[in-house]
PDB file of C-alpha atoms and ligand atoms in Angstrom:
ATOM      1  CA  MET A   1     -19.879 255.354 131.706  1.00  0.00           C
ATOM      2  CA  LYS A   2     -17.740 252.198 131.631  1.00  0.00           C
ATOM      3  CA  LYS A   3     -14.097 252.604 130.617  1.00  0.00           C
ATOM      4  CA  TYR A   4     -13.970 249.190 128.907  1.00  0.00           C
ATOM      5  CA  PRO A   5     -17.042 247.391 127.569  1.00  0.00           C
ATOM      6  CA  PHE A   6     -16.115 243.702 127.892  1.00  0.00           C
ATOM      7  CA  THR A   7     -15.812 241.423 130.938  1.00  0.00           C
ATOM      8  CA  THR A   8     -12.760 239.138 131.271  1.00  0.00           C
ATOM      9  CA  VAL A   9     -14.732 236.135 129.957  1.00  0.00           C
ATOM     10  CA  GLU A  10     -15.898 238.169 126.951  1.00  0.00           C
ATOM     11  CA  GLU A  11     -12.350 239.339 126.300  1.00  0.00           C
ATOM     12  CA  ASN A  12     -11.093 235.747 126.452  1.00  0.00           C
ATOM     13  CA  LEU A  13     -13.828 234.719 124.060  1.00  0.00           C
ATOM     14  CA  ILE A  14     -12.833 237.467 121.611  1.00  0.00           C
ATOM     15  CA  LYS A  15      -9.149 236.448 121.952  1.00  0.00           C
ATOM     16  CA  LEU A  16     -10.045 232.836 121.226  1.00  0.00           C
ATOM     17  CA  LEU A  17     -11.891 233.839 118.070  1.00  0.00           C
ATOM     18  CA  ARG A  18      -9.110 236.222 117.092  1.00  0.00           C
ATOM     19  CA  ASP A  19      -6.379 233.606 117.457  1.00  0.00           C
ATOM     20  CA  SER A  20      -8.243 230.854 115.680  1.00  0.00           C
ATOM     21  CA  PRO A  21      -7.454 230.729 111.943  1.00  0.00           C
ATOM     22  CA  ASP A  22     -10.675 228.842 111.292  1.00  0.00           C
ATOM     23  CA  VAL A  23     -14.251 228.728 112.577  1.00  0.00           C
ATOM     24  CA  ILE A  24     -14.311 227.492 116.172  1.00  0.00           C
ATOM     25  CA  SER A  25     -17.119 225.357 117.561  1.00  0.00           C
ATOM     26  CA  GLY A  26     -19.307 226.338 120.513  1.00  0.00           C
ATOM     27  CA  GLU A  27     -18.181 223.204 122.296  1.00  0.00           C
ATOM     28  CA  LYS A  28     -14.504 224.049 121.945  1.00  0.00           C
ATOM     29  CA  ILE A  29     -15.124 227.613 123.173  1.00  0.00           C
ATOM     30  CA  ALA A  30     -17.059 226.272 126.181  1.00  0.00           C
ATOM     31  CA  GLN A  31     -14.205 223.908 127.024  1.00  0.00           C
ATOM     32  CA  SER A  32     -11.473 226.524 126.681  1.00  0.00           C
ATOM     33  CA  LEU A  33     -13.325 229.113 128.762  1.00  0.00           C
ATOM     34  CA  GLY A  34     -14.654 226.613 131.321  1.00  0.00           C
ATOM     35  CA  ILE A  35     -18.267 227.694 130.856  1.00  0.00           C
ATOM     36  CA  SER A  36     -21.386 225.935 129.555  1.00  0.00           C
ATOM     37  CA  ARG A  37     -22.428 225.980 125.886  1.00  0.00           C
ATOM     38  CA  VAL A  38     -25.524 227.962 126.859  1.00  0.00           C
ATOM     39  CA  ALA A  39     -23.288 230.536 128.535  1.00  0.00           C
ATOM     40  CA  VAL A  40     -21.177 230.724 125.351  1.00  0.00           C
ATOM     41  CA  TRP A  41     -24.305 231.292 123.280  1.00  0.00           C
ATOM     42  CA  LYS A  42     -25.490 234.045 125.658  1.00  0.00           C
ATOM     43  CA  LYS A  43     -22.106 235.790 125.562  1.00  0.00           C
ATOM     44  CA  ILE A  44     -22.047 235.655 121.766  1.00  0.00           C
ATOM     45  CA  GLN A  45     -25.528 237.179 121.571  1.00  0.00           C
ATOM     46  CA  LYS A  46     -24.433 239.972 123.909  1.00  0.00           C
ATOM     47  CA  LEU A  47     -21.311 240.737 121.885  1.00  0.00           C
ATOM     48  CA  LYS A  48     -23.273 240.712 118.645  1.00  0.00           C
ATOM     49  CA  LYS A  49     -25.690 243.210 120.175  1.00  0.00           C
ATOM     50  CA  GLU A  50     -22.685 245.483 120.762  1.00  0.00           C
ATOM     51  CA  ASN A  51     -21.891 245.121 117.047  1.00  0.00           C
ATOM     52  CA  ILE A  52     -18.807 242.937 117.473  1.00  0.00           C
ATOM     53  CA  PRO A  53     -18.550 241.264 114.058  1.00  0.00           C
ATOM     54  CA  ILE A  54     -18.966 237.627 115.133  1.00  0.00           C
ATOM     55  CA  TYR A  55     -20.293 235.287 112.466  1.00  0.00           C
ATOM     56  CA  ALA A  56     -22.117 232.083 113.235  1.00  0.00           C
ATOM     57  CA  CYS A  57     -22.324 229.110 110.903  1.00  0.00           C
ATOM     58  CA  LYS A  58     -23.139 225.411 111.321  1.00  0.00           C
ATOM     59  CA  ARG A  59     -19.577 224.601 112.432  1.00  0.00           C
ATOM     60  CA  GLY A  60     -19.322 227.388 114.989  1.00  0.00           C
ATOM     61  CA  TYR A  61     -18.162 230.995 115.210  1.00  0.00           C
ATOM     62  CA  SER A  62     -15.590 233.354 113.706  1.00  0.00           C
ATOM     63  CA  LEU A  63     -14.598 236.991 114.099  1.00  0.00           C
ATOM     64  CA  SER A  64     -14.068 239.320 111.145  1.00  0.00           C
ATOM     65  CA  ASN A  65     -12.206 242.127 112.914  1.00  0.00           C
ATOM     66  CA  LYS A  66      -9.123 240.500 114.404  1.00  0.00           C
ATOM     67  CA  MET A  67      -7.632 243.747 115.697  1.00  0.00           C
ATOM     68  CA  ILE A  68      -9.309 244.811 118.891  1.00  0.00           C
ATOM     69  CA  PHE A  69      -7.684 246.685 121.757  1.00  0.00           C
ATOM     70  CA  PHE A  70      -7.587 244.656 124.971  1.00  0.00           C
ATOM     71  CA  LYS A  71      -7.930 246.046 128.477  1.00  0.00           C
ATOM     72  CA  ALA A  72      -4.507 244.969 129.743  1.00  0.00           C
ATOM     73  CA  GLU A  73      -2.716 246.699 126.851  1.00  0.00           C
ATOM     74  CA  LEU A  74      -4.702 249.919 127.271  1.00  0.00           C
ATOM     75  CA  ASP A  75      -4.118 249.827 131.062  1.00  0.00           C
ATOM     76  CA  ASN A  76      -0.432 249.490 130.372  1.00  0.00           C
ATOM     77  CA  MET A  77      -0.436 252.343 127.856  1.00  0.00           C
ATOM     78  CA  ILE A  78      -2.147 254.815 130.196  1.00  0.00           C
ATOM     79  CA  LYS A  79       0.381 254.051 132.960  1.00  0.00           C
ATOM     80  CA  ASN A  80       3.113 255.745 130.918  1.00  0.00           C
ATOM     81  CA  ILE A  81       1.106 258.903 130.234  1.00  0.00           C
ATOM     82  CA  SER A  82       0.591 261.571 132.877  1.00  0.00           C
ATOM     83  CA  LEU A  83      -1.316 264.258 130.909  1.00  0.00           C
ATOM     84  CA  PHE A  84      -4.454 262.092 130.858  1.00  0.00           C
ATOM     85  CA  GLU A  85      -6.145 260.486 133.854  1.00  0.00           C
ATOM     86  CA  ASP A  86      -7.769 257.547 132.153  1.00  0.00           C
ATOM     87  CA  TYR A  87      -9.060 256.076 128.903  1.00  0.00           C
ATOM     88  CA  TYR A  88     -12.491 255.043 127.649  1.00  0.00           C
ATOM     89  CA  TYR A  89     -12.772 252.405 124.961  1.00  0.00           C
ATOM     90  CA  PHE A  90     -15.772 251.612 122.747  1.00  0.00           C
ATOM     91  CA  TYR A  91     -16.203 249.074 120.053  1.00  0.00           C
ATOM     92  CA  GLU A  92     -18.721 251.307 118.311  1.00  0.00           C
ATOM     93  CA  THR A  93     -19.837 254.816 119.113  1.00  0.00           C
ATOM     94  CA  SER A  94     -21.228 257.854 117.326  1.00  0.00           C
ATOM     95  CA  SER A  95     -18.048 259.930 117.581  1.00  0.00           C
ATOM     96  CA  THR A  96     -15.242 259.927 120.145  1.00  0.00           C
ATOM     97  CA  MET A  97     -15.589 263.752 120.087  1.00  0.00           C
ATOM     98  CA  GLU A  98     -19.063 263.445 121.639  1.00  0.00           C
ATOM     99  CA  ILE A  99     -17.943 261.102 124.435  1.00  0.00           C
ATOM    100  CA  ALA A 100     -14.849 263.194 125.147  1.00  0.00           C
ATOM    101  CA  LYS A 101     -17.012 266.327 125.290  1.00  0.00           C
ATOM    102  CA  GLU A 102     -19.309 264.738 127.859  1.00  0.00           C
ATOM    103  CA  LEU A 103     -16.293 263.802 129.991  1.00  0.00           C
ATOM    104  CA  ALA A 104     -14.535 267.161 129.537  1.00  0.00           C
ATOM    105  CA  GLU A 105     -17.703 268.908 130.719  1.00  0.00           C
ATOM    106  CA  LYS A 106     -17.134 266.997 133.979  1.00  0.00           C
ATOM    107  CA  GLY A 107     -13.538 268.203 134.079  1.00  0.00           C
ATOM    108  CA  LYS A 108     -11.958 264.915 132.970  1.00  0.00           C
ATOM    109  CA  ARG A 109      -8.711 264.695 130.993  1.00  0.00           C
ATOM    110  CA  VAL A 110      -9.102 261.440 129.121  1.00  0.00           C
ATOM    111  CA  ILE A 111      -8.370 259.476 125.973  1.00  0.00           C
ATOM    112  CA  VAL A 112     -11.473 258.161 124.207  1.00  0.00           C
ATOM    113  CA  ILE A 113     -10.856 255.409 121.670  1.00  0.00           C
ATOM    114  CA  ALA A 114     -13.300 253.639 119.342  1.00  0.00           C
ATOM    115  CA  GLU A 115     -12.880 250.818 116.853  1.00  0.00           C
ATOM    116  CA  LYS A 116     -15.677 252.221 114.740  1.00  0.00           C
ATOM    117  CA  GLN A 117     -17.590 255.523 114.613  1.00  0.00           C
ATOM    118  CA  THR A 118     -21.018 255.841 113.066  1.00  0.00           C
ATOM    119  CA  GLN A 119     -20.883 259.645 112.932  1.00  0.00           C
ATOM    120  CA  GLY A 120     -17.177 260.375 112.679  1.00  0.00           C
ATOM    121  CA  ARG A 121     -16.646 264.009 111.790  1.00  0.00           C
ATOM    122  CA  GLY A 122     -13.905 265.979 110.113  1.00  0.00           C
ATOM    123  CA  ARG A 123     -13.117 269.661 109.733  1.00  0.00           C
ATOM    124  CA  LEU A 124     -15.598 272.084 108.224  1.00  0.00           C
ATOM    125  CA  GLY A 125     -18.544 269.802 108.976  1.00  0.00           C
ATOM    126  CA  ARG A 126     -17.285 266.997 106.721  1.00  0.00           C
ATOM    127  CA  LYS A 127     -18.036 263.347 107.409  1.00  0.00           C
ATOM    128  CA  TRP A 128     -15.060 261.247 108.481  1.00  0.00           C
ATOM    129  CA  GLU A 129     -15.237 257.603 107.401  1.00  0.00           C
ATOM    130  CA  SER A 130     -14.350 255.528 110.476  1.00  0.00           C
ATOM    131  CA  GLN A 131     -14.534 251.838 109.741  1.00  0.00           C
ATOM    132  CA  GLU A 132     -12.926 249.094 111.823  1.00  0.00           C
ATOM    133  CA  GLY A 133      -9.163 248.862 111.476  1.00  0.00           C
ATOM    134  CA  GLY A 134      -8.400 252.573 111.797  1.00  0.00           C
ATOM    135  CA  LEU A 135      -7.153 254.425 114.846  1.00  0.00           C
ATOM    136  CA  TRP A 136      -9.860 256.844 115.989  1.00  0.00           C
ATOM    137  CA  PHE A 137      -9.451 258.708 119.258  1.00  0.00           C
ATOM    138  CA  THR A 138     -10.015 262.012 121.033  1.00  0.00           C
ATOM    139  CA  LEU A 139      -7.950 263.599 123.791  1.00  0.00           C
ATOM    140  CA  SER A 140      -9.659 265.911 126.243  1.00  0.00           C
ATOM    141  CA  LEU A 141      -7.539 268.520 127.960  1.00  0.00           C
ATOM    142  CA  THR A 142      -8.820 270.705 130.746  1.00  0.00           C
ATOM    143  CA  ASN A 143      -5.498 272.386 131.508  1.00  0.00           C
ATOM    144  CA  SER A 144      -5.764 276.047 130.859  1.00  0.00           C
ATOM    145  CA  ILE A 145      -3.516 277.421 128.196  1.00  0.00           C
ATOM    146  CA  PRO A 146      -4.067 280.940 126.871  1.00  0.00           C
ATOM    147  CA  LEU A 147      -6.751 280.919 124.173  1.00  0.00           C
ATOM    148  CA  LYS A 148      -4.369 282.608 121.736  1.00  0.00           C
ATOM    149  CA  HIS A 149      -2.026 279.608 121.932  1.00  0.00           C
ATOM    150  CA  VAL A 150      -4.640 276.977 121.237  1.00  0.00           C
ATOM    151  CA  PHE A 151      -3.683 276.809 117.546  1.00  0.00           C
ATOM    152  CA  LEU A 152      -0.396 275.246 118.672  1.00  0.00           C
ATOM    153  CA  LEU A 153      -2.281 272.098 119.690  1.00  0.00           C
ATOM    154  CA  THR A 154      -3.247 271.343 116.073  1.00  0.00           C
ATOM    155  CA  TYR A 155       0.380 271.629 114.979  1.00  0.00           C
ATOM    156  CA  LEU A 156       1.511 269.666 118.025  1.00  0.00           C
ATOM    157  CA  SER A 157      -0.908 266.822 117.215  1.00  0.00           C
ATOM    158  CA  ALA A 158       0.019 266.709 113.529  1.00  0.00           C
ATOM    159  CA  VAL A 159       3.743 266.628 114.390  1.00  0.00           C
ATOM    160  CA  ALA A 160       3.244 263.941 117.076  1.00  0.00           C
ATOM    161  CA  THR A 161       1.247 261.814 114.614  1.00  0.00           C
ATOM    162  CA  ALA A 162       3.731 262.211 111.738  1.00  0.00           C
ATOM    163  CA  LEU A 163       6.731 261.445 113.977  1.00  0.00           C
ATOM    164  CA  ALA A 164       4.949 258.413 115.449  1.00  0.00           C
ATOM    165  CA  ILE A 165       4.135 257.047 111.966  1.00  0.00           C
ATOM    166  CA  ARG A 166       7.802 257.517 111.032  1.00  0.00           C
ATOM    167  CA  ASP A 167       9.079 255.769 114.181  1.00  0.00           C
ATOM    168  CA  THR A 168       6.538 252.943 114.247  1.00  0.00           C
ATOM    169  CA  TYR A 169       6.367 251.971 110.599  1.00  0.00           C
ATOM    170  CA  GLN A 170       9.441 253.674 109.069  1.00  0.00           C
ATOM    171  CA  LEU A 171       7.252 255.577 106.618  1.00  0.00           C
ATOM    172  CA  PRO A 172       8.011 259.150 105.454  1.00  0.00           C
ATOM    173  CA  ALA A 173       4.940 260.908 106.904  1.00  0.00           C
ATOM    174  CA  LYS A 174       4.743 264.688 106.433  1.00  0.00           C
ATOM    175  CA  VAL A 175       2.446 267.445 107.666  1.00  0.00           C
ATOM    176  CA  LYS A 176       0.253 269.632 105.508  1.00  0.00           C
ATOM    177  CA  TRP A 177      -1.201 272.923 106.654  1.00  0.00           C
ATOM    178  CA  PRO A 178      -3.311 273.240 108.677  1.00  0.00           C
ATOM    179  CA  ASN A 179      -4.115 269.826 110.124  1.00  0.00           C
ATOM    180  CA  ASP A 180      -3.323 266.895 107.837  1.00  0.00           C
ATOM    181  CA  VAL A 181      -0.693 264.201 107.879  1.00  0.00           C
ATOM    182  CA  LEU A 182       0.319 262.942 104.455  1.00  0.00           C
ATOM    183  CA  LEU A 183       2.050 259.859 103.187  1.00  0.00           C
ATOM    184  CA  HIS A 184       3.230 259.766  99.577  1.00  0.00           C
ATOM    185  CA  GLU A 185       1.201 262.974  99.033  1.00  0.00           C
ATOM    186  CA  ARG A 186      -2.021 261.276 100.179  1.00  0.00           C
ATOM    187  CA  LYS A 187      -3.888 261.871 103.435  1.00  0.00           C
ATOM    188  CA  VAL A 188      -3.124 259.271 106.102  1.00  0.00           C
ATOM    189  CA  ALA A 189      -4.369 261.176 109.162  1.00  0.00           C
ATOM    190  CA  GLY A 190      -6.442 264.205 110.125  1.00  0.00           C
ATOM    191  CA  ILE A 191      -6.723 266.294 113.271  1.00  0.00           C
ATOM    192  CA  LEU A 192      -9.865 267.978 114.530  1.00  0.00           C
ATOM    193  CA  LEU A 193      -9.660 270.579 117.274  1.00  0.00           C
ATOM    194  CA  GLU A 194     -12.765 271.665 119.182  1.00  0.00           C
ATOM    195  CA  ILE A 195     -12.748 274.000 122.156  1.00  0.00           C
ATOM    196  CA  LYS A 196     -15.038 275.491 124.736  1.00  0.00           C
ATOM    197  CA  ALA A 197     -14.022 278.944 125.849  1.00  0.00           C
ATOM    198  CA  GLU A 198     -15.427 281.949 127.647  1.00  0.00           C
ATOM    199  CA  VAL A 199     -14.091 285.287 126.447  1.00  0.00           C
ATOM    200  CA  ASP A 200     -10.344 284.584 126.571  1.00  0.00           C
ATOM    201  CA  LEU A 201     -10.478 281.716 129.048  1.00  0.00           C
ATOM    202  CA  LEU A 202     -10.164 278.242 127.626  1.00  0.00           C
ATOM    203  CA  LEU A 203     -12.400 275.753 129.465  1.00  0.00           C
ATOM    204  CA  TYR A 204     -11.459 272.606 127.603  1.00  0.00           C
ATOM    205  CA  THR A 205      -9.962 271.373 124.353  1.00  0.00           C
ATOM    206  CA  LEU A 206     -10.887 268.257 122.433  1.00  0.00           C
ATOM    207  CA  ILE A 207      -8.303 266.934 120.005  1.00  0.00           C
ATOM    208  CA  GLY A 208      -9.625 264.303 117.626  1.00  0.00           C
ATOM    209  CA  ILE A 209      -7.045 262.241 115.772  1.00  0.00           C
ATOM    210  CA  GLY A 210      -7.962 259.842 113.003  1.00  0.00           C
ATOM    211  CA  VAL A 211      -5.318 257.653 111.368  1.00  0.00           C
ATOM    212  CA  ASN A 212      -6.038 255.324 108.449  1.00  0.00           C
ATOM    213  CA  VAL A 213      -4.212 252.199 109.589  1.00  0.00           C
ATOM    214  CA  ASN A 214      -5.767 248.864 108.514  1.00  0.00           C
ATOM    215  CA  ASN A 215      -9.127 250.287 107.424  1.00  0.00           C
ATOM    216  CA  LYS A 216     -10.179 250.401 103.808  1.00  0.00           C
ATOM    217  CA  VAL A 217      -9.970 253.946 102.510  1.00  0.00           C
ATOM    218  CA  THR A 218     -12.311 255.254  99.892  1.00  0.00           C
ATOM    219  CA  HIS A 219     -10.605 257.373  97.315  1.00  0.00           C
ATOM    220  CA  LYS A 220     -13.354 259.944  97.218  1.00  0.00           C
ATOM    221  CA  GLU A 221     -11.712 262.378  99.638  1.00  0.00           C
ATOM    222  CA  PHE A 222     -12.750 265.865  98.677  1.00  0.00           C
ATOM    223  CA  LEU A 223      -9.391 267.594  98.271  1.00  0.00           C
ATOM    224  CA  TYR A 224      -6.814 264.889  98.786  1.00  0.00           C
ATOM    225  CA  PRO A 225      -6.893 261.180  97.991  1.00  0.00           C
ATOM    226  CA  ALA A 226      -6.528 259.001 101.075  1.00  0.00           C
ATOM    227  CA  ILE A 227      -4.053 256.255 101.943  1.00  0.00           C
ATOM    228  CA  SER A 228      -3.764 253.825 104.832  1.00  0.00           C
ATOM    229  CA  ILE A 229      -0.642 252.499 106.544  1.00  0.00           C
ATOM    230  CA  SER A 230      -1.535 248.947 105.490  1.00  0.00           C
ATOM    231  CA  GLU A 231      -1.909 250.079 101.884  1.00  0.00           C
ATOM    232  CA  ALA A 232       1.526 251.732 102.007  1.00  0.00           C
ATOM    233  CA  LEU A 233       3.153 248.653 103.580  1.00  0.00           C
ATOM    234  CA  ASN A 234       1.051 246.025 101.853  1.00  0.00           C
ATOM    235  CA  LYS A 235       0.262 244.254 105.131  1.00  0.00           C
ATOM    236  CA  GLU A 236      -1.840 244.699 108.269  1.00  0.00           C
ATOM    237  CA  VAL A 237      -0.027 246.293 111.198  1.00  0.00           C
ATOM    238  CA  GLN A 238      -0.444 246.603 114.979  1.00  0.00           C
ATOM    239  CA  ARG A 239      -2.037 249.874 116.108  1.00  0.00           C
ATOM    240  CA  LEU A 240      -1.065 249.915 119.780  1.00  0.00           C
ATOM    241  CA  PRO A 241       2.598 250.923 119.200  1.00  0.00           C
ATOM    242  CA  LEU A 242       1.329 253.809 117.036  1.00  0.00           C
ATOM    243  CA  LEU A 243      -1.134 254.992 119.689  1.00  0.00           C
ATOM    244  CA  SER A 244       1.486 254.824 122.458  1.00  0.00           C
ATOM    245  CA  THR A 245       4.072 256.649 120.357  1.00  0.00           C
ATOM    246  CA  ILE A 246       1.633 259.418 119.373  1.00  0.00           C
ATOM    247  CA  LEU A 247       0.775 259.893 123.048  1.00  0.00           C
ATOM    248  CA  SER A 248       4.366 260.020 124.206  1.00  0.00           C
ATOM    249  CA  TYR A 249       5.301 262.567 121.510  1.00  0.00           C
ATOM    250  CA  PHE A 250       2.166 264.501 122.453  1.00  0.00           C
ATOM    251  CA  GLU A 251       3.250 264.633 126.080  1.00  0.00           C
ATOM    252  CA  LYS A 252       6.833 265.558 125.233  1.00  0.00           C
ATOM    253  CA  LEU A 253       5.858 268.393 122.888  1.00  0.00           C
ATOM    254  CA  TYR A 254       3.200 269.615 125.312  1.00  0.00           C
ATOM    255  CA  SER A 255       5.897 270.183 127.908  1.00  0.00           C
ATOM    256  CA  GLU A 256       8.369 271.646 125.378  1.00  0.00           C
ATOM    257  CA  LYS A 257       6.131 273.875 123.278  1.00  0.00           C
ATOM    258  CA  THR A 258       9.023 275.760 121.673  1.00  0.00           C
ATOM    259  CA  LEU A 259       9.850 272.623 119.675  1.00  0.00           C
ATOM    260  CA  ILE A 260       6.457 272.458 117.962  1.00  0.00           C
ATOM    261  CA  LEU A 261       6.726 275.045 115.166  1.00  0.00           C
ATOM    262  CA  PRO A 262      10.345 274.216 114.165  1.00  0.00           C
ATOM    263  CA  LEU A 263       9.421 270.519 113.957  1.00  0.00           C
ATOM    264  CA  TRP A 264       6.279 271.288 111.988  1.00  0.00           C
ATOM    265  CA  LYS A 265       8.359 273.306 109.508  1.00  0.00           C
ATOM    266  CA  GLU A 266      10.874 270.485 109.194  1.00  0.00           C
ATOM    267  CA  LEU A 267       8.147 267.937 108.435  1.00  0.00           C
ATOM    268  CA  SER A 268       6.143 270.278 106.237  1.00  0.00           C
ATOM    269  CA  GLU A 269       4.861 269.266 102.824  1.00  0.00           C
ATOM    270  CA  THR A 270       3.373 272.756 102.415  1.00  0.00           C
ATOM    271  CA  LEU A 271       6.213 275.255 102.801  1.00  0.00           C
ATOM    272  CA  GLY A 272       7.819 276.310  99.532  1.00  0.00           C
ATOM    273  CA  LYS A 273       4.884 274.995  97.465  1.00  0.00           C
ATOM    274  CA  TRP A 274       2.420 276.917  95.279  1.00  0.00           C
ATOM    275  CA  ILE A 275      -0.885 276.483  97.005  1.00  0.00           C
ATOM    276  CA  LYS A 276      -4.516 277.486  97.089  1.00  0.00           C
ATOM    277  CA  VAL A 277      -5.906 278.214 100.565  1.00  0.00           C
ATOM    278  CA  VAL A 278      -9.669 277.788 100.724  1.00  0.00           C
ATOM    279  CA  THR A 279     -11.262 279.297 103.812  1.00  0.00           C
ATOM    280  CA  PHE A 280     -14.828 280.378 104.510  1.00  0.00           C
ATOM    281  CA  GLY A 281     -15.832 282.404 101.466  1.00  0.00           C
ATOM    282  CA  LYS A 282     -12.266 283.232 100.450  1.00  0.00           C
ATOM    283  CA  GLU A 283      -9.490 281.785  98.296  1.00  0.00           C
ATOM    284  CA  VAL A 284      -5.827 282.747  98.365  1.00  0.00           C
ATOM    285  CA  ILE A 285      -3.383 281.515  95.723  1.00  0.00           C
ATOM    286  CA  GLY A 286       0.353 281.904  96.163  1.00  0.00           C
ATOM    287  CA  GLN A 287       3.543 280.399  97.481  1.00  0.00           C
ATOM    288  CA  ALA A 288       3.601 279.146 101.081  1.00  0.00           C
ATOM    289  CA  ILE A 289       6.599 280.839 102.680  1.00  0.00           C
ATOM    290  CA  ASP A 290       6.553 280.302 106.429  1.00  0.00           C
ATOM    291  CA  LEU A 291       4.487 280.137 109.606  1.00  0.00           C
ATOM    292  CA  ASP A 292       4.438 283.221 111.810  1.00  0.00           C
ATOM    293  CA  GLU A 293       4.720 282.925 115.594  1.00  0.00           C
ATOM    294  CA  GLU A 294       0.928 282.862 115.882  1.00  0.00           C
ATOM    295  CA  GLY A 295       0.698 279.851 113.588  1.00  0.00           C
ATOM    296  CA  ALA A 296      -0.638 281.718 110.551  1.00  0.00           C
ATOM    297  CA  LEU A 297       0.555 280.455 107.185  1.00  0.00           C
ATOM    298  CA  LEU A 298       2.371 283.205 105.302  1.00  0.00           C
ATOM    299  CA  VAL A 299       1.561 283.121 101.608  1.00  0.00           C
ATOM    300  CA  LYS A 300       3.332 285.235  98.984  1.00  0.00           C
ATOM    301  CA  THR A 301       0.755 286.306  96.393  1.00  0.00           C
ATOM    302  CA  LYS A 302       0.777 288.682  93.419  1.00  0.00           C
ATOM    303  CA  GLU A 303      -0.558 291.355  95.766  1.00  0.00           C
ATOM    304  CA  GLY A 304       2.140 290.799  98.410  1.00  0.00           C
ATOM    305  CA  LEU A 305       2.433 288.754 101.609  1.00  0.00           C
TER     306      LEU A 305
HETATM  307  C1  BTN B 401     -10.080 266.156 109.287  1.00  0.00           C
HETATM  308  O1  BTN B 401      -9.070 265.880 108.649  1.00  0.00           O
HETATM  309  O2  BTN B 401     -11.039 266.763 108.758  1.00  0.00           O
HETATM  310  C2  BTN B 401     -10.140 265.785 110.750  1.00  0.00           C
HETATM  311  C3  BTN B 401     -10.503 264.355 110.954  1.00  0.00           C
HETATM  312  C4  BTN B 401     -10.595 263.954 112.404  1.00  0.00           C
HETATM  313  C5  BTN B 401     -11.133 262.550 112.599  1.00  0.00           C
HETATM  314  C6  BTN B 401     -11.071 262.113 114.034  1.00  0.00           C
HETATM  315  S1  BTN B 401     -11.346 260.389 114.230  1.00  0.00           S
HETATM  316  C7  BTN B 401     -11.454 260.579 115.955  1.00  0.00           C
HETATM  317  C8  BTN B 401     -12.242 261.841 116.200  1.00  0.00           C
HETATM  318  N1  BTN B 401     -13.663 261.582 116.181  1.00  0.00           N
HETATM  319  C9  BTN B 401     -14.279 262.183 115.156  1.00  0.00           C
HETATM  320  O3  BTN B 401     -15.504 262.119 114.932  1.00  0.00           O
HETATM  321  N2  BTN B 401     -13.392 262.880 114.443  1.00  0.00           N
HETATM  322  C10 BTN B 401     -12.054 262.772 114.987  1.00  0.00           C
END
């Protein structure tokens, strides 16, 4: 499996299209890259095959998704992170959870990022819309932590994501039990935790994080309407600072686990509210009071706690 799908020439071609406000001719591309027009044509066909949204017209070529992660910036990002060995980047894949699972099975601690997922998944078997413009990635951890503490990783990820949204875009992100990040009471990010364990031994953990950044959000979300960062700020934003900040908070909280629950409580949209908890085959209505030390949400109902 390749960690980055484009060669340097392909990257330069994408950059050229990204930085050009207008359609750019094949001749101009050939000149700038120092390759023949036939070579330009071949490269464009290859990129189109990989679903890069390049459009051809009589006057030349243009690119519809101007926000792509480049190798040098991802290389730089991973240098500052020690929990993960490497990253894998895809323009389009089924789900980063699937790729991360394949790598975790081989014992790899990696970050898998995709611009677009065709089978993005959410909690409880729901589909997760993952169009271009969002931040979709999965972290695979093979470090063993006791199985009974694995719940902490969901809280850790939600806190890291909310704090990173606050720092990067100065937006008042909050966390909602158990795994959502909200902005103005709408869902801006979701966390999906999948594990492989044997009896009480954790073999690996996959943490999927999806943040609506510049992608269009549909407002059909089952329980909560969705929002994107660009909708909240009324402009498109860079995603790399968000990714780096999430990862550095992740690393910090991973090494200082006692901070996780107090921070979650501080950022919580849930505590103090009257809520309805819907779990498999069961509904609980009451007031959310606190989290216990095992991460369970304590709800005060008519029948008691
Ligand atoms: C939820 O709120 O239900 C969780 C959503 C998790 C979505 C992310 S996007 C990256 C990773 N790949 C997936 O297929 N899902 C997670």
